[in-house]
mmCIF file of C-alpha atoms in Angstrom:
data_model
loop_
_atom_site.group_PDB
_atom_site.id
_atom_site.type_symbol
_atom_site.label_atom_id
_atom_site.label_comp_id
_atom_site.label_asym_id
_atom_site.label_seq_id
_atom_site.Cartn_x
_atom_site.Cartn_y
_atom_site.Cartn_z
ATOM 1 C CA UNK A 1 21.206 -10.424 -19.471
ATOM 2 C CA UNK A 2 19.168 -11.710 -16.388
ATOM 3 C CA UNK A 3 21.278 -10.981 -13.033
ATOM 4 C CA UNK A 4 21.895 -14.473 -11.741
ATOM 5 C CA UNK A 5 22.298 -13.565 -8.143
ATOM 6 C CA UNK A 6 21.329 -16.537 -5.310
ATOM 7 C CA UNK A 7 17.965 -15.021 -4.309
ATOM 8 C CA UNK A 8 16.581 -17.180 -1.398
ATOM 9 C CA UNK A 9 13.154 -16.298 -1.009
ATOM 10 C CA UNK A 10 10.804 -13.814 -3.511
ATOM 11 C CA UNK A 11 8.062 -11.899 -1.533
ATOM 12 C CA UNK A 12 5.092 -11.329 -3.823
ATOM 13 C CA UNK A 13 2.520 -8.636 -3.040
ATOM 14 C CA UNK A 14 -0.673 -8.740 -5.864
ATOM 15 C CA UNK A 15 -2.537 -5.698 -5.765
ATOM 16 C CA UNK A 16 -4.818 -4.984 -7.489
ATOM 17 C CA UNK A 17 -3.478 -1.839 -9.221
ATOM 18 C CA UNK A 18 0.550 -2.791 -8.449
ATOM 19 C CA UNK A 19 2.417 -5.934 -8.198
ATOM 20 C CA UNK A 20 5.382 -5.680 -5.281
ATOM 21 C CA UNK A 21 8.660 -7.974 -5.467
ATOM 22 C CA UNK A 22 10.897 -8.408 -2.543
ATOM 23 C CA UNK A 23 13.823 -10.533 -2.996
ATOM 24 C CA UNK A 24 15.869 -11.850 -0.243
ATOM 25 C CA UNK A 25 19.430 -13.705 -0.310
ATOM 26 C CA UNK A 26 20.446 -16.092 1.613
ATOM 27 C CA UNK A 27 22.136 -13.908 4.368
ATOM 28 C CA UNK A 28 18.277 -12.897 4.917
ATOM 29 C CA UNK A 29 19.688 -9.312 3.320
ATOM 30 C CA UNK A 30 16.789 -7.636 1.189
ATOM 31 C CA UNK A 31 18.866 -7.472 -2.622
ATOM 32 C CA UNK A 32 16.010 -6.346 -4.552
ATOM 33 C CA UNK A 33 12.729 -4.904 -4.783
ATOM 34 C CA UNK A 34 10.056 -3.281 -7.416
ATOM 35 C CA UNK A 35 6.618 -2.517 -7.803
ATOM 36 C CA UNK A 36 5.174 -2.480 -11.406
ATOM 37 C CA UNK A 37 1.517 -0.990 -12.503
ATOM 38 C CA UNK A 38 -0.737 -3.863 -12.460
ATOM 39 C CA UNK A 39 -4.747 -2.599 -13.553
ATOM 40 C CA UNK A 40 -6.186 -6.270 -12.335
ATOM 41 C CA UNK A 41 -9.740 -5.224 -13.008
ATOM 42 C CA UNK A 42 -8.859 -5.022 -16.769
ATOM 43 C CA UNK A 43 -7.860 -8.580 -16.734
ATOM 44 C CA UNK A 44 -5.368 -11.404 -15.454
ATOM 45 C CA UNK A 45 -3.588 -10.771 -18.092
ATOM 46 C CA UNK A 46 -1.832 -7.878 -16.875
ATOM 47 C CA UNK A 47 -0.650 -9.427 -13.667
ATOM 48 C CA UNK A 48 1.285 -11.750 -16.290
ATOM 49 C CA UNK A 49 2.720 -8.639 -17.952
ATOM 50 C CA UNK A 50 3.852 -7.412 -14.564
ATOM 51 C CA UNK A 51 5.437 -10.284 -13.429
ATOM 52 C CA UNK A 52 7.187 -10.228 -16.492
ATOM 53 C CA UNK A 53 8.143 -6.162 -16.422
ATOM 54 C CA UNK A 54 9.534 -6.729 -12.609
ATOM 55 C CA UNK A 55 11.390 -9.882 -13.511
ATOM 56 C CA UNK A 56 12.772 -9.254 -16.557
ATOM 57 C CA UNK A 57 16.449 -9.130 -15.484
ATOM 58 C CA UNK A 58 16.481 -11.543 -12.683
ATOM 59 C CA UNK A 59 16.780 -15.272 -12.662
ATOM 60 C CA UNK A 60 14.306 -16.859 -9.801
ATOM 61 C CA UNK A 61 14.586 -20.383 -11.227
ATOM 62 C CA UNK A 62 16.397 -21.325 -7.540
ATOM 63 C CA UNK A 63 14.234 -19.208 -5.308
ATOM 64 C CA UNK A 64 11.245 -20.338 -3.073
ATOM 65 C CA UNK A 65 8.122 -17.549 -3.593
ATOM 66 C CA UNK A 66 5.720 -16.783 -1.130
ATOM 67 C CA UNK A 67 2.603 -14.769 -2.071
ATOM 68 C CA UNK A 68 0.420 -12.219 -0.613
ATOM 69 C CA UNK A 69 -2.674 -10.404 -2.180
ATOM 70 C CA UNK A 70 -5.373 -8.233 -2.203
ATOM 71 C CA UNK A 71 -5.874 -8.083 -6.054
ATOM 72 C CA UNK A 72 -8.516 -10.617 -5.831
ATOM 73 C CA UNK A 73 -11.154 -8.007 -5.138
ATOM 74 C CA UNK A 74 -11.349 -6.429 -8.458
ATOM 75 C CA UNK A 75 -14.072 -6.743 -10.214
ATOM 76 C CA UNK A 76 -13.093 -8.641 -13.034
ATOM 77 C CA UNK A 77 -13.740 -11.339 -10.373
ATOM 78 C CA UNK A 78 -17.378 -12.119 -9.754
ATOM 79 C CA UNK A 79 -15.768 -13.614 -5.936
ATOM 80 C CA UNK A 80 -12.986 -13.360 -3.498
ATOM 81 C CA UNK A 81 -12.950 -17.406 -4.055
ATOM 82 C CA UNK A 82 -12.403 -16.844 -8.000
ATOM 83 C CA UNK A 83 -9.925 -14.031 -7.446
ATOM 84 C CA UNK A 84 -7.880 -15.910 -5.345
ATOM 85 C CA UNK A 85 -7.894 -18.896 -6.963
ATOM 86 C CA UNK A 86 -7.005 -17.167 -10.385
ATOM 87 C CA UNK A 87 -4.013 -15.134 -8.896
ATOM 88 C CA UNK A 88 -2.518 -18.372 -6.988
ATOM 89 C CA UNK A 89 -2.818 -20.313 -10.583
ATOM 90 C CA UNK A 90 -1.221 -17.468 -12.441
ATOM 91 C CA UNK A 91 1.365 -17.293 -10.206
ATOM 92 C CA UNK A 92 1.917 -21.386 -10.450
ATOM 93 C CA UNK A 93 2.206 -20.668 -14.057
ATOM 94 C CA UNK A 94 5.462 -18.514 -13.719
ATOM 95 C CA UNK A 95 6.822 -20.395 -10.813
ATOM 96 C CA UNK A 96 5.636 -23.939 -10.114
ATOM 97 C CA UNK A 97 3.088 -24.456 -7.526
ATOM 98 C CA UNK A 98 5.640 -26.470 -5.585
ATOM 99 C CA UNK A 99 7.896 -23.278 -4.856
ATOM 100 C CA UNK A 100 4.701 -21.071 -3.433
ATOM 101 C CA UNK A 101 3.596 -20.707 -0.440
ATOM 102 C CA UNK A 102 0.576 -18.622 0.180
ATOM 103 C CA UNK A 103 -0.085 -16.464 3.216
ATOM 104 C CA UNK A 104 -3.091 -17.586 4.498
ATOM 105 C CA UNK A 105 -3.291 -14.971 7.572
ATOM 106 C CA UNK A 106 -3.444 -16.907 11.529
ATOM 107 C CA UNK A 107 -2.867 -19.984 9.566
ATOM 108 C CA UNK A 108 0.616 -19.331 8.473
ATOM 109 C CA UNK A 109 1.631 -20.113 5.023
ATOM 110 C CA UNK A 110 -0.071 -22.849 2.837
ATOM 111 C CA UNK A 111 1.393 -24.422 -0.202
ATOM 112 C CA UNK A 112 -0.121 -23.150 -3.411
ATOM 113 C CA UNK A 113 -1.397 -26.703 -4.954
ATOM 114 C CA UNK A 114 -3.092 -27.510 -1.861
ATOM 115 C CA UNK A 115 -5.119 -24.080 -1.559
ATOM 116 C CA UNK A 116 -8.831 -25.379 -1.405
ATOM 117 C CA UNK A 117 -12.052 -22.769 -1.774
ATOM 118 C CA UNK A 118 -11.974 -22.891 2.099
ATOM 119 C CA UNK A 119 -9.194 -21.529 2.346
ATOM 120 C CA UNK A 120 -9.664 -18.300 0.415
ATOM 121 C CA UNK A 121 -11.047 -16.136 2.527
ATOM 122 C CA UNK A 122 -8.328 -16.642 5.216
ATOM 123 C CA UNK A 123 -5.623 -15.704 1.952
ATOM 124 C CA UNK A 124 -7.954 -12.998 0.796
ATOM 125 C CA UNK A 125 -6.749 -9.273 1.132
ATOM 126 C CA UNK A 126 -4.691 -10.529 4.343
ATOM 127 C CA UNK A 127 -1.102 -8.632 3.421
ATOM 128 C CA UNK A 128 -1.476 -6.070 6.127
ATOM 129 C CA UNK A 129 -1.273 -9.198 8.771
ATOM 130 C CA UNK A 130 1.991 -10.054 7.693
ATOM 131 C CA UNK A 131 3.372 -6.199 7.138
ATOM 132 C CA UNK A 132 2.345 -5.919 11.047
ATOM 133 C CA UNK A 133 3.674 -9.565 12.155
ATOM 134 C CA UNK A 134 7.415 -8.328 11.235
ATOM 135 C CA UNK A 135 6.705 -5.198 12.227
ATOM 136 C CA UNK A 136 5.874 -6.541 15.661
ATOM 137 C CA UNK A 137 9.147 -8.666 15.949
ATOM 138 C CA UNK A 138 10.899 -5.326 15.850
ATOM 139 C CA UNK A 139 8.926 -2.513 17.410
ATOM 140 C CA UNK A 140 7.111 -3.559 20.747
ATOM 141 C CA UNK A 141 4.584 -0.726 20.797
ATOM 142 C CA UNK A 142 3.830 1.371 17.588
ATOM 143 C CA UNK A 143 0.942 1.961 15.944
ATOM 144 C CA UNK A 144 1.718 0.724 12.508
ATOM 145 C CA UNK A 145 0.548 2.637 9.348
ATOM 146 C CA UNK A 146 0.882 1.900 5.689
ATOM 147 C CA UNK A 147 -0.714 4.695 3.187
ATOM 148 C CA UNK A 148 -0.554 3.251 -0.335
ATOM 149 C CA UNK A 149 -1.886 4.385 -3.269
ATOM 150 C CA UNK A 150 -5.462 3.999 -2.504
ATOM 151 C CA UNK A 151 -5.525 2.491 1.028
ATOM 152 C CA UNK A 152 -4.320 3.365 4.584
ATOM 153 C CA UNK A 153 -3.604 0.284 7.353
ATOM 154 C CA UNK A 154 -3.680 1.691 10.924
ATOM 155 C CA UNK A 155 -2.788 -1.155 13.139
ATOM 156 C CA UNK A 156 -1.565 -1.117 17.193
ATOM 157 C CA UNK A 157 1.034 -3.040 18.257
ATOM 158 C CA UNK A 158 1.961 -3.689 21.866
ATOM 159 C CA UNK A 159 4.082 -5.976 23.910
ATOM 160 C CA UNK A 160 5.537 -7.058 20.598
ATOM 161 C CA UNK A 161 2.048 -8.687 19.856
ATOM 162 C CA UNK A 162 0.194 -7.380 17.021
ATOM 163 C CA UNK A 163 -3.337 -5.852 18.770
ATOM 164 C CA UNK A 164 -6.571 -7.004 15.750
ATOM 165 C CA UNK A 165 -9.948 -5.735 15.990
ATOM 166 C CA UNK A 166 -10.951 -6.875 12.470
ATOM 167 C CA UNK A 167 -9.920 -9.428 9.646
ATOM 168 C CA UNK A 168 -12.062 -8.894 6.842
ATOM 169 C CA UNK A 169 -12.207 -5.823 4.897
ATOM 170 C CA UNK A 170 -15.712 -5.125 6.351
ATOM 171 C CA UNK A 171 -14.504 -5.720 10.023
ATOM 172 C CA UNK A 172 -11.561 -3.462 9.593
ATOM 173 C CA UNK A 173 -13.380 -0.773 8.061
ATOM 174 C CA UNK A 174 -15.901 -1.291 11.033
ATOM 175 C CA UNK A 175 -12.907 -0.770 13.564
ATOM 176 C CA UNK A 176 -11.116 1.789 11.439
ATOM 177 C CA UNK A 177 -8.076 -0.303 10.992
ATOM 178 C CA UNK A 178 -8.741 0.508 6.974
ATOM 179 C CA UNK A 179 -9.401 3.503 5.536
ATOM 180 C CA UNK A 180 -9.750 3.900 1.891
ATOM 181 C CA UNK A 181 -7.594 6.780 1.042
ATOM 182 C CA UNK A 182 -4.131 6.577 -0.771
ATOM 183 C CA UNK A 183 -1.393 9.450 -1.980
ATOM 184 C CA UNK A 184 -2.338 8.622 -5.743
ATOM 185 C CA UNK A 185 -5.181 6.674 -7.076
ATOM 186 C CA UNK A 186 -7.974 8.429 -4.580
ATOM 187 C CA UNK A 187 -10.282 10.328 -6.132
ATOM 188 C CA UNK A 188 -10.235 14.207 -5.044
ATOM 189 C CA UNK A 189 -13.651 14.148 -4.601
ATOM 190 C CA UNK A 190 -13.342 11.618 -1.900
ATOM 191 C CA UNK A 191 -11.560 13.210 0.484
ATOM 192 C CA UNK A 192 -13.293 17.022 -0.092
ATOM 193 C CA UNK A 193 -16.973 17.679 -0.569
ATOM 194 C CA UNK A 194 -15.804 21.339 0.251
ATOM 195 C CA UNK A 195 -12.702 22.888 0.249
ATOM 196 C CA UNK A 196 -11.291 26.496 0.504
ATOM 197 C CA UNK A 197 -10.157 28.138 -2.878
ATOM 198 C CA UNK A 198 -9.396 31.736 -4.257
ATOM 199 C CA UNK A 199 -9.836 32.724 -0.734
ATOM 200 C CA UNK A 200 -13.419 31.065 -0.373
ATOM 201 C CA UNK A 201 -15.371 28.103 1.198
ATOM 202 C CA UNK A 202 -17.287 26.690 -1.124
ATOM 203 C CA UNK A 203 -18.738 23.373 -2.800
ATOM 204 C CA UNK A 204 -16.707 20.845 -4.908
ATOM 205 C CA UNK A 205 -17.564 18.897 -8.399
ATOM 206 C CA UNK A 206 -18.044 15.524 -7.415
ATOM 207 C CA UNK A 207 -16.834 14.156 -10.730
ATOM 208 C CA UNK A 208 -13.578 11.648 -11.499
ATOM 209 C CA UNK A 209 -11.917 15.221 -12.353
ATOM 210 C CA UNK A 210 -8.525 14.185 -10.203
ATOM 211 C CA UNK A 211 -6.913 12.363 -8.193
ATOM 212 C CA UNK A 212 -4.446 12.439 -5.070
ATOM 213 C CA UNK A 213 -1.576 12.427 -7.200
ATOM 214 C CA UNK A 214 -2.857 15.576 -8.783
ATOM 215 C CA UNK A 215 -2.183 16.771 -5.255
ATOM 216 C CA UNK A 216 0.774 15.462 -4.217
ATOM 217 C CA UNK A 217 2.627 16.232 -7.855
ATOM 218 C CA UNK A 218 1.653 19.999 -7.117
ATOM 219 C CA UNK A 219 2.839 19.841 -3.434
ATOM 220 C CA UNK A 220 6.382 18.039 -4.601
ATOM 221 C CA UNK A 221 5.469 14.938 -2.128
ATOM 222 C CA UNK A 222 4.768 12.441 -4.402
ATOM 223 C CA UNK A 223 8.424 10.256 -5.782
ATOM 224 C CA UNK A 224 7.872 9.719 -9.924
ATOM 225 C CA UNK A 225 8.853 6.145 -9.005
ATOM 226 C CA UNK A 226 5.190 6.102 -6.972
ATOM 227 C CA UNK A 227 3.419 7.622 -9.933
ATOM 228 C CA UNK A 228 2.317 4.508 -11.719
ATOM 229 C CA UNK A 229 -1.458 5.356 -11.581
ATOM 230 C CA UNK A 230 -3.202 6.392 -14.906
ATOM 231 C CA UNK A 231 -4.652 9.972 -14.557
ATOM 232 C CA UNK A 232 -8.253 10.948 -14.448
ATOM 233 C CA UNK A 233 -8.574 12.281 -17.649
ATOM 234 C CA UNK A 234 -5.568 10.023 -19.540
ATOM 235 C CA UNK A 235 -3.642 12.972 -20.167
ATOM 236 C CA UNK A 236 0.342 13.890 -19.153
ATOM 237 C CA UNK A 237 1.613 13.582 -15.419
ATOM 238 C CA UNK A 238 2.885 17.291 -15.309
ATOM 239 C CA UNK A 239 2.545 19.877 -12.932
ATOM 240 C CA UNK A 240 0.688 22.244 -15.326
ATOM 241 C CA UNK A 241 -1.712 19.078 -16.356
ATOM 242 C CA UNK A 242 -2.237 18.089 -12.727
ATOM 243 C CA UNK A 243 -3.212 21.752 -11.708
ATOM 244 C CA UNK A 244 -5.880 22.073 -14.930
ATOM 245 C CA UNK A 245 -7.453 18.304 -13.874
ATOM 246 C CA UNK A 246 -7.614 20.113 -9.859
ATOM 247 C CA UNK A 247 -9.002 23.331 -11.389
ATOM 248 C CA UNK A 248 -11.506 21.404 -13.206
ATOM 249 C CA UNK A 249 -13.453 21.000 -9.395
ATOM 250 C CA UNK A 250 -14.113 23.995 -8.727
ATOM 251 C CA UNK A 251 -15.686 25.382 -12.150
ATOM 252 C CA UNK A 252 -12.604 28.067 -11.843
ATOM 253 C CA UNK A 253 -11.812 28.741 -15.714
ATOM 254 C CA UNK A 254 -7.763 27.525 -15.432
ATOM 255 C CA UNK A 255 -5.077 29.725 -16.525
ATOM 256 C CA UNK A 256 -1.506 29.031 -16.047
ATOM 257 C CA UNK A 257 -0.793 32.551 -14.540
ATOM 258 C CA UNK A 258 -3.223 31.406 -12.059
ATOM 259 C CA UNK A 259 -0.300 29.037 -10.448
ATOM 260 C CA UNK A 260 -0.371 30.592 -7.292
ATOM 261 C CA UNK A 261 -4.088 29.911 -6.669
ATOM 262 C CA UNK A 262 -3.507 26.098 -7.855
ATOM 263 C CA UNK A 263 -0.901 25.102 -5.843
ATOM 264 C CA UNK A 264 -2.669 26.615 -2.645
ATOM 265 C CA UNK A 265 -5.598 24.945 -3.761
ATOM 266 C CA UNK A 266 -3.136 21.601 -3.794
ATOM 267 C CA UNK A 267 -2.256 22.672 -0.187
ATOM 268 C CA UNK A 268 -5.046 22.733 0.792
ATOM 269 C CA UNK A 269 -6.458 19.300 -0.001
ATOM 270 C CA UNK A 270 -3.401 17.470 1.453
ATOM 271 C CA UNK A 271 -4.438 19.132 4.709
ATOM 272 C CA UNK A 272 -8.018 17.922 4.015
ATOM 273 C CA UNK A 273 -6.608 13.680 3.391
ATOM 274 C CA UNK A 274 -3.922 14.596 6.381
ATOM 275 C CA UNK A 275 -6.574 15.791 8.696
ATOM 276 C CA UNK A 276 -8.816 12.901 7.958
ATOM 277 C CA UNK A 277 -6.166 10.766 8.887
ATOM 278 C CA UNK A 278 -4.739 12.207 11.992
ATOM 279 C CA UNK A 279 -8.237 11.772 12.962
ATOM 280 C CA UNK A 280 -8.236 7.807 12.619
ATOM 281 C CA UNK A 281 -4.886 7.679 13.752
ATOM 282 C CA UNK A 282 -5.820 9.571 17.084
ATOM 283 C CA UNK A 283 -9.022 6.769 17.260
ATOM 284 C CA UNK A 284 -6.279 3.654 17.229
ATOM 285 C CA UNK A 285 -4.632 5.225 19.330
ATOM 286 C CA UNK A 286 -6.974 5.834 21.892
ATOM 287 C CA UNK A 287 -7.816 1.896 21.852
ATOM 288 C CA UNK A 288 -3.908 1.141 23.073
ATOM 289 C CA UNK A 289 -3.873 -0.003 26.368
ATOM 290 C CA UNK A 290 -0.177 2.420 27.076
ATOM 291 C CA UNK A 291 -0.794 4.693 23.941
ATOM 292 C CA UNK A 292 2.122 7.079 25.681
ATOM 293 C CA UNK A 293 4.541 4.456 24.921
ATOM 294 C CA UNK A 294 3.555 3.864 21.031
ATOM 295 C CA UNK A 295 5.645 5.620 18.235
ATOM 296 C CA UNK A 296 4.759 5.806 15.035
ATOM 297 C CA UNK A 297 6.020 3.240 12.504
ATOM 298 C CA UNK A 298 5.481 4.166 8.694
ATOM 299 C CA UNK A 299 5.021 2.498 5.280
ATOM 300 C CA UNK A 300 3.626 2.701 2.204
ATOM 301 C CA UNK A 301 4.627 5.264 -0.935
ATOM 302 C CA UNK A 302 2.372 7.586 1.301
ATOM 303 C CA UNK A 303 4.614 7.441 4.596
ATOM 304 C CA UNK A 304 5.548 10.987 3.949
ATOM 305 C CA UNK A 305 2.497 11.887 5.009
ATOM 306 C CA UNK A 306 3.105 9.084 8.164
ATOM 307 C CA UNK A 307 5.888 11.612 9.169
ATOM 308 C CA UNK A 308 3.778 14.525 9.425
ATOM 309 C CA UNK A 309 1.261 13.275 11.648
ATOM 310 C CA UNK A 310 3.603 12.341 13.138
ATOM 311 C CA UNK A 311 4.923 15.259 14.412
ATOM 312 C CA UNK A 312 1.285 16.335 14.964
ATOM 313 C CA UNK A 313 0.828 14.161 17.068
ATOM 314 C CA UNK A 314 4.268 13.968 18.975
ATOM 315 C CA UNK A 315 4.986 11.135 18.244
ATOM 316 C CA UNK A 316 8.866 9.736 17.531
ATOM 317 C CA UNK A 317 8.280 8.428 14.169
ATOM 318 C CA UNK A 318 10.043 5.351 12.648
ATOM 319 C CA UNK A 319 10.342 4.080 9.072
ATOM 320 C CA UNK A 320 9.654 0.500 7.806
ATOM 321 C CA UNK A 321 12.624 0.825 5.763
ATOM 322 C CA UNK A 322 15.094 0.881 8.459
ATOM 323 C CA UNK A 323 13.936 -2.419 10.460
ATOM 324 C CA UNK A 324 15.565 -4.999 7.505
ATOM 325 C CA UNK A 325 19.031 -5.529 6.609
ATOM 326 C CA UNK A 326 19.460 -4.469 2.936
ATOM 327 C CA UNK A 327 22.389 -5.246 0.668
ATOM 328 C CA UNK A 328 23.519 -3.005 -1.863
ATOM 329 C CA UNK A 329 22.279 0.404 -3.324
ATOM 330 C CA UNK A 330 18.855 1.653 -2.385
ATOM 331 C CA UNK A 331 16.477 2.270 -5.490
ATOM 332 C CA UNK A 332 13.733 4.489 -5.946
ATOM 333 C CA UNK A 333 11.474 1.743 -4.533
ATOM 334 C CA UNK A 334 12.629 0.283 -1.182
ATOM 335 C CA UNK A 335 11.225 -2.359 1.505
ATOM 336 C CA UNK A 336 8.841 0.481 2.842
ATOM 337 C CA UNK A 337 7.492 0.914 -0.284
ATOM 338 C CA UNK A 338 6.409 -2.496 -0.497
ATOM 339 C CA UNK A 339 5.899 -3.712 2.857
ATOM 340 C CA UNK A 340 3.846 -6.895 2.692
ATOM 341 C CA UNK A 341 6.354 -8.140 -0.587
ATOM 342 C CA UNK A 342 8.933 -7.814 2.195
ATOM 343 C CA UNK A 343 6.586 -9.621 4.957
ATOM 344 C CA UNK A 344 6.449 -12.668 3.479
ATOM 345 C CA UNK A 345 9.634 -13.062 2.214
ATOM 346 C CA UNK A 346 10.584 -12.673 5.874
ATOM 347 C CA UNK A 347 7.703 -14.629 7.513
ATOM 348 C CA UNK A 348 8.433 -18.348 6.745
ATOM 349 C CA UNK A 349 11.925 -18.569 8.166
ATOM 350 C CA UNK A 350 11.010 -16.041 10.829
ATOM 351 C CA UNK A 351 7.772 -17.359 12.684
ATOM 352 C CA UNK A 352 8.184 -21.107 11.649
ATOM 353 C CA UNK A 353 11.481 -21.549 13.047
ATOM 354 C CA UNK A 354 9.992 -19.247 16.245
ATOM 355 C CA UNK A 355 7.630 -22.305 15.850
ATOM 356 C CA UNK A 356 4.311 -21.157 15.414
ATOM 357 C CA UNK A 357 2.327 -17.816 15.140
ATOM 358 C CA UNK A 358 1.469 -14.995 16.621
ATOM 359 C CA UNK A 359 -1.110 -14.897 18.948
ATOM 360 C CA UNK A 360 -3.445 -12.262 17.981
#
């Protein structure tokens, strides 16, 4: 039986390994949200299958929808134009394009059967902008990160203003604003070339062996609701099967009475991702005009790591979560979890009625 509640406003998020769902009522009270495993690059088809999985006991047949993306990179798409384009229509098909609106970055929100090809590149792979326009209506100086599954979003914000270096993907990997790391689908090899194990320094397999969650199911970080991500090799999510896919790196013949070793050698590669991001979070924040007055806002089903450097940094850490108004019972997956869902749900009432946008 679908739950018939008067949702307001649905805040879609297309990834292009999850789909995110934020639903707002019409108190502006979060009610709802979900993430679902969504493999784009195997085909739209599965973005329908995961708008059906999150939606399956909800009625949205009174609710507006407003849509965020950065699925349309995948390579099933031969362009960002094509990508976008065939998420906004698949979308329309479930919906109507007369109840989406698309974020479309600086521009605001467009509405989805008026989306030209000129357009795309402003929609394209823009959801950070409107994770750190809401965060910016709460927190006046922060620098803002978001570690998903695969990517990291560093971004300053001061004087309540978000502060942009880059746009694109390519710009903000120029300014370090994105780094490509995340707490599941990254591949180990990514983030170690070398690494200490069985009380050695010494070179690593650079093979699609594992994966961060490998790491992060070993070190007890990583929330079963997160682990959505197939694994390397296809097999089991386990402890034990996550420790033979990490031993598998270092040539290191695995035995299970061995478990000591493994989950030091687990330690030790979350230090190696933490380390690498500490470092790009002390480059932000040496950009800030008044970096002594920025804490640290966090989001993202890697934010547990957002705490840590945190605290390595000293800085007073804050959690995405805790800026909206949510009714009901938390689940598993919350607004930090799915930050840009949550954006745009927000955004439209928020900065229109403000009337107009930030300027960045």
């Amino acid at each position: 039986m679908k739950h018939t509640a008067a949702y307001r406003i649905a805040g879609w998020d297309v990834g292009g390994a999850h789909l995110k769902l934020a639903l707002l009522n019409a108190a502006g009270d979060i009610v709802s949200v979900g993430q679902a495993a969504c493999p784009l690059w195997k085909g739209i088809d599965y973005l329908h299958r995961a708008i059906a999985e999150l939606t399956a006991n909800l009625d949205l047949s009174a609710c507006r929808h407003a849509l965020t993306m950065t699925g349309e990179l995948v390579d099933c798409f031969t362009s960002r134009e094509q990508g976008v384009a065939a998420i906004i229509d698949a979308m329309c098909r479930h919906y109507g394009a007369d109840r989406i609106d698309v974020f479309a970055g600086l521009r605001g929100f467009l509405a989805a059967g008026r989306v030209a090809a000129a357009d795309c590149m402003d929609i394209a792979s823009a959801n950070w902008l409107a994770s750190v326009m809401l965060a910016a209506q709460h927190i006046p100086d922060a620098l803002f990160v978001d570690i998903g599954s695969t990517t990291t979003d560093l971004l300053l914000i001061e004087q309540s203003q978000p502060r942009v270096a880059g746009y694109t993907d390519y710009q903000r990997l120029v300014s370090g604003e994105l780094v490509y790391t995340g707490v599941v689908r990254t591949p180990v090899m990514a983030i170690a070339q070398q690494a200490e194990f069985n009380g050695r320094n010494m070179g690593l397999m650079a093979e699609l062996f594992a994966t961060t969650a490998d790491v992060y199911r070993l070190t007890g970080d990583l929330n079963d609701a997160h682990d959505q991500a197939d694994t390397a090799d296809g097999a089991e999510k386990t402890a034990l099967a996550s420790a033979r896919r990490l031993s598998r790196l270092t040539g290191y013949e695995f035995d299970a009475a061995d478990w000591p070793l493994w989950l030091a050698f687990a330690a030790h590669l979350k230090q190696c991702q933490q380390q690498q991001l500490v470092e790009a979070c002390r480059r932000r924040l040496q950009a800030a005009a008044r970096p002594q007055c920025c804490i640290m806002l966090g989001a993202g089903v890697g934010r547990f790591l957002v705490k840590q450097i945190a605290a390595e940094l000293g800085l007073i850490y804050r959690d995405f979560a805790d800026l909206l108004p949510t009714a009901g019972g938390g689940g598993q997956i919350d607004a930090g979890d799915c930050a840009p869902a949550a954006a745009v749900a927000y955004l439209p009432a928020g900065l229109v009625k403000a009337g107009g946008w930030y300027k960045i």
